[in-house]
Amino acid sequence: QSALTQPASVSGSPGQSITISCTGTSRDVGGYNYVSWYQQHPGKAPKLMIYDVSNRPSGVSNRFSGSKSGDTASLTISGLQAEDEADYYCSSFTTSTTWVFGGGTKLTVL
Amino acid sequence: QLQLQESGPGLVKPSESLSLTCTVSGGSISTSAYYWAWIRQPPGKRPEWVGSIFYSGSTYYNPTLNSRVTMSIDTSKNQFSLKLNSVTAADTAMYYCAKTTGSNFYWGQGTLVTVSS
């Protein structure tokens, strides 16, 4: 199974908004509303930020939002803060009844 | 609040089997509301879904690992387990167990498994 495609890195200044894309196919991202996003700080376990495309778990800041158009899902972080600097991974369910992850995006807060 | 705790050897020799257990506390594993999953993450790499199991014992595995992986569930102990055969250095990773509903994956803290002689 092929990994979902994410940009290797994105950056933004405090207070700005950034968007991370996650591109798959009709067999995964485009076919199901089962896309999630994870934040991972160095040495820590991934933390769920968005599930089922656009839902935020309890406790996650409303600065984080998710959306999907066709085969591409997106994570937007508004009002960028220093603590948002981390690696971000997307994940999607697939037609093979499996789950696939993206290659990861390193977010740098300038 | 539901918690998941991974346990098992931190060091496994090449060609041997890796066995891990996830103990679920704060809730019953015998529920139709969730699937239970294993996910691993090699150092510096992206996470990789290993497989999922339902309380009934139905399993789904990553096709790249399918021939080497077995998952099982013990509802009497509120645990589920992973066995990966014929391991190599490429199987060195943090292994996480998780509870899943849709794409809502709730992960444990993980356990590092190193494959080395």
PDB file of C-alpha atoms in Angstrom:
ATOM      1  CA  GLN A   1       0.000   0.000   0.000  1.00  0.00           C
ATOM      2  CA  SER A   2       1.367   3.428  -0.937  1.00  0.00           C
ATOM      3  CA  ALA A   3       1.786   6.162   1.637  1.00  0.00           C
ATOM      4  CA  LEU A   4      -0.342   9.266   1.377  1.00  0.00           C
ATOM      5  CA  THR A   5       1.523  12.292   0.001  1.00  0.00           C
ATOM      6  CA  GLN A   6       2.303  15.199   2.317  1.00  0.00           C
ATOM      7  CA  PRO A   7       4.728  18.112   1.860  1.00  0.00           C
ATOM      8  CA  ALA A   8       7.976  17.404   3.674  1.00  0.00           C
ATOM      9  CA  SER A   9       7.930  20.748   5.432  1.00  0.00           C
ATOM     10  CA  VAL A  10       5.875  23.892   5.949  1.00  0.00           C
ATOM     11  CA  SER A  11       6.619  27.001   7.961  1.00  0.00           C
ATOM     12  CA  GLY A  12       4.849  30.053   9.276  1.00  0.00           C
ATOM     13  CA  SER A  13       5.230  32.914  11.695  1.00  0.00           C
ATOM     14  CA  PRO A  14       3.385  33.171  15.002  1.00  0.00           C
ATOM     15  CA  GLY A  15      -0.187  34.290  14.487  1.00  0.00           C
ATOM     16  CA  GLN A  16      -0.307  33.200  10.856  1.00  0.00           C
ATOM     17  CA  SER A  17      -2.311  30.319   9.387  1.00  0.00           C
ATOM     18  CA  ILE A  18      -0.838  27.344   7.580  1.00  0.00           C
ATOM     19  CA  THR A  19      -2.355  24.421   5.697  1.00  0.00           C
ATOM     20  CA  ILE A  20      -0.898  20.940   5.300  1.00  0.00           C
ATOM     21  CA  SER A  21      -2.200  18.813   2.436  1.00  0.00           C
ATOM     22  CA  CYS A  22      -2.567  15.041   2.313  1.00  0.00           C
ATOM     23  CA  THR A  23      -3.130  13.571  -1.140  1.00  0.00           C
ATOM     24  CA  GLY A  24      -4.315  10.052  -1.754  1.00  0.00           C
ATOM     25  CA  THR A  25      -6.595   8.352  -4.270  1.00  0.00           C
ATOM     26  CA  SER A  26     -10.224   7.381  -4.671  1.00  0.00           C
ATOM     27  CA  ARG A  27      -9.299   4.137  -2.907  1.00  0.00           C
ATOM     28  CA  ASP A  28      -8.482   5.920   0.339  1.00  0.00           C
ATOM     29  CA  VAL A  29      -8.857   9.659   1.035  1.00  0.00           C
ATOM     30  CA  GLY A  30     -11.338  10.223  -1.777  1.00  0.00           C
ATOM     31  CA  GLY A  31     -13.434   7.188  -0.975  1.00  0.00           C
ATOM     32  CA  TYR A  32     -14.091   7.555   2.735  1.00  0.00           C
ATOM     33  CA  ASN A  33     -14.614  10.227   5.356  1.00  0.00           C
ATOM     34  CA  TYR A  34     -12.155   8.385   7.596  1.00  0.00           C
ATOM     35  CA  VAL A  35      -9.193  10.762   7.527  1.00  0.00           C
ATOM     36  CA  SER A  36      -7.334  11.715  10.682  1.00  0.00           C
ATOM     37  CA  TRP A  37      -4.451  13.984  11.575  1.00  0.00           C
ATOM     38  CA  TYR A  38      -1.782  13.506  14.238  1.00  0.00           C
ATOM     39  CA  GLN A  39       0.688  15.860  15.881  1.00  0.00           C
ATOM     40  CA  GLN A  40       3.977  14.392  17.113  1.00  0.00           C
ATOM     41  CA  HIS A  41       6.571  16.197  19.183  1.00  0.00           C
ATOM     42  CA  PRO A  42      10.074  14.672  19.404  1.00  0.00           C
ATOM     43  CA  GLY A  43      10.191  11.608  21.612  1.00  0.00           C
ATOM     44  CA  LYS A  44       6.426  11.642  22.166  1.00  0.00           C
ATOM     45  CA  ALA A  45       3.562   9.467  20.967  1.00  0.00           C
ATOM     46  CA  PRO A  46       1.411  10.873  18.152  1.00  0.00           C
ATOM     47  CA  LYS A  47      -1.567  12.893  19.386  1.00  0.00           C
ATOM     48  CA  LEU A  48      -4.873  12.800  17.539  1.00  0.00           C
ATOM     49  CA  MET A  49      -5.848  16.317  16.392  1.00  0.00           C
ATOM     50  CA  ILE A  50      -8.596  15.659  13.823  1.00  0.00           C
ATOM     51  CA  TYR A  51     -10.645  12.538  13.031  1.00  0.00           C
ATOM     52  CA  ASP A  52     -13.286  11.665  10.437  1.00  0.00           C
ATOM     53  CA  VAL A  53     -11.994  14.536   8.233  1.00  0.00           C
ATOM     54  CA  SER A  54     -13.093  17.473  10.373  1.00  0.00           C
ATOM     55  CA  ASN A  55     -13.902  16.415  13.936  1.00  0.00           C
ATOM     56  CA  ARG A  56     -11.797  17.593  16.868  1.00  0.00           C
ATOM     57  CA  PRO A  57     -11.359  15.362  19.910  1.00  0.00           C
ATOM     58  CA  SER A  58     -12.168  16.876  23.254  1.00  0.00           C
ATOM     59  CA  GLY A  59      -9.322  19.087  24.455  1.00  0.00           C
ATOM     60  CA  VAL A  60      -7.883  19.945  21.040  1.00  0.00           C
ATOM     61  CA  SER A  61      -7.750  23.660  20.297  1.00  0.00           C
ATOM     62  CA  ASN A  62     -10.265  25.025  17.795  1.00  0.00           C
ATOM     63  CA  ARG A  63      -7.267  26.569  16.004  1.00  0.00           C
ATOM     64  CA  PHE A  64      -6.976  23.159  14.344  1.00  0.00           C
ATOM     65  CA  SER A  65      -9.428  22.312  11.576  1.00  0.00           C
ATOM     66  CA  GLY A  66      -9.706  19.683   8.871  1.00  0.00           C
ATOM     67  CA  SER A  67     -11.360  19.442   5.479  1.00  0.00           C
ATOM     68  CA  LYS A  68     -11.380  17.323   2.345  1.00  0.00           C
ATOM     69  CA  SER A  69     -11.879  17.922  -1.356  1.00  0.00           C
ATOM     70  CA  GLY A  70     -11.751  14.969  -3.697  1.00  0.00           C
ATOM     71  CA  ASP A  71      -8.644  12.897  -3.033  1.00  0.00           C
ATOM     72  CA  THR A  72      -6.943  15.572  -0.907  1.00  0.00           C
ATOM     73  CA  ALA A  73      -7.450  16.249   2.779  1.00  0.00           C
ATOM     74  CA  SER A  74      -6.131  19.336   4.535  1.00  0.00           C
ATOM     75  CA  LEU A  75      -5.203  20.371   8.044  1.00  0.00           C
ATOM     76  CA  THR A  76      -5.309  24.086   8.800  1.00  0.00           C
ATOM     77  CA  ILE A  77      -3.739  25.616  11.888  1.00  0.00           C
ATOM     78  CA  SER A  78      -4.741  29.198  12.562  1.00  0.00           C
ATOM     79  CA  GLY A  79      -3.106  31.623  14.990  1.00  0.00           C
ATOM     80  CA  LEU A  80       0.147  29.672  14.821  1.00  0.00           C
ATOM     81  CA  GLN A  81       1.915  29.253  18.158  1.00  0.00           C
ATOM     82  CA  ALA A  82       5.424  28.116  19.035  1.00  0.00           C
ATOM     83  CA  GLU A  83       4.114  24.912  20.602  1.00  0.00           C
ATOM     84  CA  ASP A  84       2.551  23.923  17.274  1.00  0.00           C
ATOM     85  CA  GLU A  85       6.034  23.170  15.934  1.00  0.00           C
ATOM     86  CA  ALA A  86       6.000  19.402  15.435  1.00  0.00           C
ATOM     87  CA  ASP A  87       5.631  16.657  12.850  1.00  0.00           C
ATOM     88  CA  TYR A  88       2.146  16.113  11.445  1.00  0.00           C
ATOM     89  CA  TYR A  89       0.844  12.898   9.899  1.00  0.00           C
ATOM     90  CA  CYS A  90      -2.401  12.175   8.098  1.00  0.00           C
ATOM     91  CA  SER A  91      -4.041   8.762   7.928  1.00  0.00           C
ATOM     92  CA  SER A  92      -6.883   7.267   5.917  1.00  0.00           C
ATOM     93  CA  PHE A  93      -8.956   4.112   5.700  1.00  0.00           C
ATOM     94  CA  THR A  94      -8.660   2.256   2.400  1.00  0.00           C
ATOM     95  CA  THR A  95     -10.757  -0.005   0.199  1.00  0.00           C
ATOM     96  CA  SER A  96      -8.522  -2.899   1.229  1.00  0.00           C
ATOM     97  CA  THR A  97      -9.867  -2.581   4.787  1.00  0.00           C
ATOM     98  CA  THR A  98      -6.503  -1.234   5.883  1.00  0.00           C
ATOM     99  CA  TRP A  99      -5.156   2.058   7.168  1.00  0.00           C
ATOM    100  CA  VAL A 100      -2.422   4.064   5.488  1.00  0.00           C
ATOM    101  CA  PHE A 101      -0.384   6.979   6.812  1.00  0.00           C
ATOM    102  CA  GLY A 102       1.169   9.960   5.100  1.00  0.00           C
ATOM    103  CA  GLY A 103       4.901  10.546   4.930  1.00  0.00           C
ATOM    104  CA  GLY A 104       4.717  13.343   7.493  1.00  0.00           C
ATOM    105  CA  THR A 105       5.166  17.118   7.424  1.00  0.00           C
ATOM    106  CA  LYS A 106       7.576  19.032   9.630  1.00  0.00           C
ATOM    107  CA  LEU A 107       6.025  22.301  10.755  1.00  0.00           C
ATOM    108  CA  THR A 108       8.476  25.056  11.684  1.00  0.00           C
ATOM    109  CA  VAL A 109       7.261  28.139  13.526  1.00  0.00           C
ATOM    110  CA  LEU A 110       9.596  30.936  12.519  1.00  0.00           C
TER     111      LEU A 110
ATOM    112  CA  GLN B   1     -11.082   6.986  31.361  1.00  0.00           C
ATOM    113  CA  LEU B   2      -9.891   4.223  29.102  1.00  0.00           C
ATOM    114  CA  GLN B   3      -6.152   3.550  29.141  1.00  0.00           C
ATOM    115  CA  LEU B   4      -3.964   1.242  27.091  1.00  0.00           C
ATOM    116  CA  GLN B   5      -0.592  -0.129  28.174  1.00  0.00           C
ATOM    117  CA  GLU B   6       1.803  -2.026  25.939  1.00  0.00           C
ATOM    118  CA  SER B   7       4.118  -4.656  27.407  1.00  0.00           C
ATOM    119  CA  GLY B   8       6.681  -7.115  26.109  1.00  0.00           C
ATOM    120  CA  PRO B   9      10.397  -7.648  25.513  1.00  0.00           C
ATOM    121  CA  GLY B  10      12.355  -4.607  24.420  1.00  0.00           C
ATOM    122  CA  LEU B  11      14.975  -6.690  22.613  1.00  0.00           C
ATOM    123  CA  VAL B  12      14.356  -9.502  20.153  1.00  0.00           C
ATOM    124  CA  LYS B  13      16.927 -11.491  18.173  1.00  0.00           C
ATOM    125  CA  PRO B  14      16.757 -11.614  14.365  1.00  0.00           C
ATOM    126  CA  SER B  15      14.669 -14.508  12.971  1.00  0.00           C
ATOM    127  CA  GLU B  16      12.819 -14.896  16.287  1.00  0.00           C
ATOM    128  CA  SER B  17       9.262 -13.807  17.119  1.00  0.00           C
ATOM    129  CA  LEU B  18       8.161 -10.513  18.637  1.00  0.00           C
ATOM    130  CA  SER B  19       5.276 -10.766  21.096  1.00  0.00           C
ATOM    131  CA  LEU B  20       3.508  -7.793  22.640  1.00  0.00           C
ATOM    132  CA  THR B  21       0.410  -7.433  24.815  1.00  0.00           C
ATOM    133  CA  CYS B  22      -1.868  -4.453  25.265  1.00  0.00           C
ATOM    134  CA  THR B  23      -3.773  -4.256  28.540  1.00  0.00           C
ATOM    135  CA  VAL B  24      -6.943  -2.187  28.470  1.00  0.00           C
ATOM    136  CA  SER B  25      -8.145  -0.567  31.687  1.00  0.00           C
ATOM    137  CA  GLY B  26     -11.045   1.728  32.480  1.00  0.00           C
ATOM    138  CA  GLY B  27     -13.375  -0.024  30.051  1.00  0.00           C
ATOM    139  CA  SER B  28     -14.253  -3.381  28.556  1.00  0.00           C
ATOM    140  CA  ILE B  29     -12.507  -4.776  25.521  1.00  0.00           C
ATOM    141  CA  SER B  30     -15.655  -6.784  24.768  1.00  0.00           C
ATOM    142  CA  THR B  31     -17.545  -4.022  23.024  1.00  0.00           C
ATOM    143  CA  SER B  32     -18.816  -3.708  19.486  1.00  0.00           C
ATOM    144  CA  ALA B  33     -18.075   0.003  19.611  1.00  0.00           C
ATOM    145  CA  TYR B  34     -14.369  -0.302  18.898  1.00  0.00           C
ATOM    146  CA  TYR B  35     -11.687  -2.086  16.965  1.00  0.00           C
ATOM    147  CA  TRP B  36      -8.311  -2.631  18.640  1.00  0.00           C
ATOM    148  CA  ALA B  37      -5.178  -1.944  16.649  1.00  0.00           C
ATOM    149  CA  TRP B  38      -1.399  -2.137  16.582  1.00  0.00           C
ATOM    150  CA  ILE B  39       0.611   0.610  14.920  1.00  0.00           C
ATOM    151  CA  ARG B  40       4.383   0.840  14.741  1.00  0.00           C
ATOM    152  CA  GLN B  41       6.800   3.637  13.968  1.00  0.00           C
ATOM    153  CA  PRO B  42      10.429   2.945  13.053  1.00  0.00           C
ATOM    154  CA  PRO B  43      12.865   5.597  14.312  1.00  0.00           C
ATOM    155  CA  GLY B  44      12.593   8.747  12.221  1.00  0.00           C
ATOM    156  CA  LYS B  45       9.904   7.289   9.956  1.00  0.00           C
ATOM    157  CA  ARG B  46       6.147   7.528   9.505  1.00  0.00           C
ATOM    158  CA  PRO B  47       3.738   5.382  11.504  1.00  0.00           C
ATOM    159  CA  GLU B  48       2.652   2.101   9.914  1.00  0.00           C
ATOM    160  CA  TRP B  49      -0.624   0.324  10.673  1.00  0.00           C
ATOM    161  CA  VAL B  50       0.099  -3.306  11.568  1.00  0.00           C
ATOM    162  CA  GLY B  51      -3.408  -4.668  12.031  1.00  0.00           C
ATOM    163  CA  SER B  52      -6.769  -4.467  13.781  1.00  0.00           C
ATOM    164  CA  ILE B  53      -8.893  -6.938  15.720  1.00  0.00           C
ATOM    165  CA  PHE B  54     -12.541  -6.917  16.786  1.00  0.00           C
ATOM    166  CA  TYR B  55     -13.730  -8.330  20.113  1.00  0.00           C
ATOM    167  CA  SER B  56     -15.185 -11.295  18.210  1.00  0.00           C
ATOM    168  CA  GLY B  57     -11.695 -12.171  16.954  1.00  0.00           C
ATOM    169  CA  SER B  58     -12.056 -10.903  13.388  1.00  0.00           C
ATOM    170  CA  THR B  59      -8.714  -9.584  12.174  1.00  0.00           C
ATOM    171  CA  TYR B  60      -7.369  -7.317   9.446  1.00  0.00           C
ATOM    172  CA  TYR B  61      -3.656  -7.136   8.726  1.00  0.00           C
ATOM    173  CA  ASN B  62      -1.303  -4.919   6.772  1.00  0.00           C
ATOM    174  CA  PRO B  63      -0.730  -6.891   3.546  1.00  0.00           C
ATOM    175  CA  THR B  64       2.994  -6.140   3.680  1.00  0.00           C
ATOM    176  CA  LEU B  65       3.160  -8.034   7.004  1.00  0.00           C
ATOM    177  CA  ASN B  66       0.272 -10.431   6.514  1.00  0.00           C
ATOM    178  CA  SER B  67       2.290 -13.627   6.344  1.00  0.00           C
ATOM    179  CA  ARG B  68       4.191 -12.864   9.554  1.00  0.00           C
ATOM    180  CA  VAL B  69       1.608 -11.271  11.833  1.00  0.00           C
ATOM    181  CA  THR B  70      -1.007 -12.719  14.146  1.00  0.00           C
ATOM    182  CA  MET B  71      -3.287 -10.776  16.481  1.00  0.00           C
ATOM    183  CA  SER B  72      -5.415 -12.280  19.225  1.00  0.00           C
ATOM    184  CA  ILE B  73      -7.779 -11.059  21.920  1.00  0.00           C
ATOM    185  CA  ASP B  74      -8.403 -12.326  25.453  1.00  0.00           C
ATOM    186  CA  THR B  75     -11.631 -10.827  26.730  1.00  0.00           C
ATOM    187  CA  SER B  76     -11.238 -12.499  30.146  1.00  0.00           C
ATOM    188  CA  LYS B  77      -8.028 -10.544  30.733  1.00  0.00           C
ATOM    189  CA  ASN B  78      -9.097  -7.403  28.830  1.00  0.00           C
ATOM    190  CA  GLN B  79      -6.024  -7.762  26.652  1.00  0.00           C
ATOM    191  CA  PHE B  80      -5.124  -8.110  23.010  1.00  0.00           C
ATOM    192  CA  SER B  81      -1.828  -9.258  21.592  1.00  0.00           C
ATOM    193  CA  LEU B  82       0.501  -9.065  18.616  1.00  0.00           C
ATOM    194  CA  LYS B  83       2.901 -11.715  17.362  1.00  0.00           C
ATOM    195  CA  LEU B  84       5.304 -10.960  14.521  1.00  0.00           C
ATOM    196  CA  ASN B  85       7.404 -13.831  13.220  1.00  0.00           C
ATOM    197  CA  SER B  86      10.831 -13.943  11.593  1.00  0.00           C
ATOM    198  CA  VAL B  87      11.797 -10.437  12.635  1.00  0.00           C
ATOM    199  CA  THR B  88      14.666  -8.481  11.120  1.00  0.00           C
ATOM    200  CA  ALA B  89      16.279  -5.146  11.913  1.00  0.00           C
ATOM    201  CA  ALA B  90      13.577  -3.506   9.781  1.00  0.00           C
ATOM    202  CA  ASP B  91      11.043  -4.437  12.472  1.00  0.00           C
ATOM    203  CA  THR B  92      12.804  -2.228  15.026  1.00  0.00           C
ATOM    204  CA  ALA B  93      10.202   0.375  16.014  1.00  0.00           C
ATOM    205  CA  MET B  94       8.007   1.916  18.663  1.00  0.00           C
ATOM    206  CA  TYR B  95       4.945  -0.292  18.851  1.00  0.00           C
ATOM    207  CA  TYR B  96       1.670   1.324  19.892  1.00  0.00           C
ATOM    208  CA  CYS B  97      -1.652  -0.281  20.680  1.00  0.00           C
ATOM    209  CA  ALA B  98      -4.797   1.728  20.023  1.00  0.00           C
ATOM    210  CA  LYS B  99      -8.557   1.823  20.348  1.00  0.00           C
ATOM    211  CA  THR B 100     -10.294   2.838  17.139  1.00  0.00           C
ATOM    212  CA  THR B 101     -13.728   4.176  16.224  1.00  0.00           C
ATOM    213  CA  GLY B 102     -13.865   5.334  12.626  1.00  0.00           C
ATOM    214  CA  SER B 103     -10.616   7.209  12.167  1.00  0.00           C
ATOM    215  CA  ASN B 104     -10.522   8.147  15.841  1.00  0.00           C
ATOM    216  CA  PHE B 105      -7.442   6.290  17.033  1.00  0.00           C
ATOM    217  CA  TYR B 106      -6.722   6.538  20.785  1.00  0.00           C
ATOM    218  CA  TRP B 107      -3.095   5.428  21.237  1.00  0.00           C
ATOM    219  CA  GLY B 108      -1.160   4.009  24.172  1.00  0.00           C
ATOM    220  CA  GLN B 109       2.232   5.454  25.067  1.00  0.00           C
ATOM    221  CA  GLY B 110       4.104   2.826  23.091  1.00  0.00           C
ATOM    222  CA  THR B 111       6.940   0.404  23.719  1.00  0.00           C
ATOM    223  CA  LEU B 112      10.269   0.322  21.898  1.00  0.00           C
ATOM    224  CA  VAL B 113      11.247  -2.997  20.361  1.00  0.00           C
ATOM    225  CA  THR B 114      14.771  -3.400  19.036  1.00  0.00           C
ATOM    226  CA  VAL B 115      15.746  -6.318  16.822  1.00  0.00           C
ATOM    227  CA  SER B 116      19.396  -7.120  17.341  1.00  0.00           C
ATOM    228  CA  SER B 117      21.639 -10.049  18.112  1.00  0.00           C
TER     229      SER B 117
END
